[in-house]
Amino acid sequence: PTTPRPDNNRPDNSLPGNPRPDNGRPDSGRPDNSRPTTSSSALYRGVVTANELFLRAAPNRGGQVIRVAHRGQHVSIFCRTQGENIQGNRIWYLLTDGTWAWGSARYIETIGATPRWC
């Protein structure tokens, strides 16, 4: 018998039935800021609705603040996940604008399609 070879047409280059080691999710809610950037055509878009939105290292208010976004700023969204409930909304978006950071969906209005799950 021969050893199966990866299918180079699969986006994660893994064998069928073998999940990616990270299951496509950032580790412990802390994204790896050294990841290669993704083509902007593959990202979702949003606009910040809060005067100041603290973007964090984890999808909760206890996560370290990485940067701040301001009302009207357009952001690139990689994916969404459930995190801390912010005024009735548990959804957080992983943003890719220069650094990987989490922002509460309570203060980001999506433009176009709803982001995929992380």
Coordinates of C-alpha atoms in Angstrom, one line a residue:
P1 CA 0.0 0.0 0.0
T2 CA 1.1 3.5 -0.7
T3 CA 0.9 6.4 1.7
P4 CA -1.8 8.9 0.8
R5 CA -0.4 12.2 -0.4
P6 CA -1.9 15.6 0.4
D7 CA -4.4 17.0 -2.1
N8 CA -2.9 20.3 -3.2
N9 CA -6.3 21.5 -4.2
R10 CA -7.5 21.5 -0.6
P11 CA -7.1 25.0 1.0
D12 CA -5.4 23.6 4.1
N13 CA -3.3 21.0 2.2
S14 CA -4.3 18.3 4.7
L15 CA -5.4 14.8 4.0
P16 CA -9.1 14.1 3.8
G17 CA -10.5 13.3 7.3
N18 CA -7.4 14.7 9.0
P19 CA -8.3 18.0 10.7
R20 CA -5.9 20.8 10.8
P21 CA -4.0 21.0 14.1
D22 CA -5.6 24.3 15.0
N23 CA -9.0 23.4 13.7
G24 CA -8.9 26.7 11.9
R25 CA -9.2 28.6 15.2
P26 CA -6.8 31.0 16.8
D27 CA -5.2 29.5 19.9
S28 CA -7.1 30.2 23.2
G29 CA -8.7 33.2 21.6
R30 CA -5.3 34.8 21.2
P31 CA -4.5 35.2 17.5
D32 CA -1.0 34.7 16.2
N33 CA 0.1 38.2 14.9
S34 CA 2.8 36.6 12.8
R35 CA 0.3 34.9 10.5
P36 CA 0.6 35.8 6.8
T37 CA -2.0 38.3 5.7
T38 CA -5.0 37.0 3.7
S39 CA -6.1 38.4 0.4
S40 CA -8.5 41.2 1.0
S41 CA -11.0 39.5 -1.5
A42 CA -11.3 36.6 1.0
L43 CA -12.2 38.9 3.9
Y44 CA -15.5 40.3 5.1
R45 CA -16.0 44.0 5.8
G46 CA -17.5 46.0 8.5
V47 CA -17.8 49.5 9.9
V48 CA -17.3 50.6 13.5
T49 CA -20.4 52.1 15.1
A50 CA -18.9 53.0 18.6
N51 CA -17.0 56.3 19.2
E52 CA -14.0 54.2 20.3
L53 CA -13.9 50.4 20.0
F54 CA -11.1 48.6 22.0
L55 CA -9.8 45.7 19.9
R56 CA -8.5 42.9 22.0
A57 CA -6.3 39.9 22.1
A58 CA -9.2 37.6 23.1
P59 CA -13.0 37.8 22.5
N60 CA -13.8 39.3 25.9
R61 CA -13.4 42.6 27.8
G62 CA -10.5 41.0 29.9
G63 CA -8.4 40.6 26.7
Q64 CA -5.4 42.9 26.3
V65 CA -6.2 46.0 24.2
I66 CA -4.2 45.8 21.0
R67 CA -5.5 48.9 19.3
V68 CA -8.5 51.2 19.1
A69 CA -10.9 51.7 16.2
H70 CA -13.1 54.8 15.8
R71 CA -16.6 55.4 14.6
G72 CA -16.9 55.1 10.8
Q73 CA -13.7 53.2 10.4
H74 CA -13.9 50.3 7.9
V75 CA -12.4 47.0 9.1
S76 CA -11.6 43.7 7.6
I77 CA -13.2 40.7 9.3
F78 CA -11.6 37.3 9.0
C79 CA -14.3 35.3 11.0
R80 CA -16.7 35.4 13.9
T81 CA -16.9 33.5 17.2
Q82 CA -18.9 33.5 20.5
G83 CA -17.3 35.4 23.3
E84 CA -18.3 37.6 26.2
N85 CA -21.8 39.0 26.1
I86 CA -21.7 42.7 25.3
Q87 CA -25.1 44.3 25.7
G88 CA -27.0 41.2 24.6
N89 CA -24.5 40.3 21.8
R90 CA -22.1 37.3 22.3
I91 CA -20.6 37.5 18.8
W92 CA -17.0 38.8 18.3
Y93 CA -15.2 39.4 15.0
L94 CA -11.5 38.6 14.4
L95 CA -10.2 41.6 12.5
T96 CA -7.1 41.6 10.3
D97 CA -6.3 45.3 9.8
G98 CA -2.5 45.3 10.4
T99 CA -2.8 43.1 13.5
W100 CA -5.1 40.3 14.4
A101 CA -7.5 41.6 17.1
W102 CA -11.0 40.8 18.4
G103 CA -13.8 43.4 18.3
S104 CA -17.3 43.0 19.6
A105 CA -20.0 42.6 16.9
R106 CA -22.2 44.9 19.1
Y107 CA -20.1 47.8 17.7
I108 CA -19.3 46.6 14.2
E109 CA -21.9 46.7 11.5
T110 CA -21.2 44.2 8.7
I111 CA -21.1 45.3 5.1
G112 CA -22.4 42.6 2.8
A113 CA -22.2 38.9 3.8
T114 CA -22.2 37.7 7.4
P115 CA -18.7 36.6 8.3
R116 CA -18.0 32.8 8.5
W117 CA -17.6 31.1 11.9
C118 CA -13.9 30.7 13.0

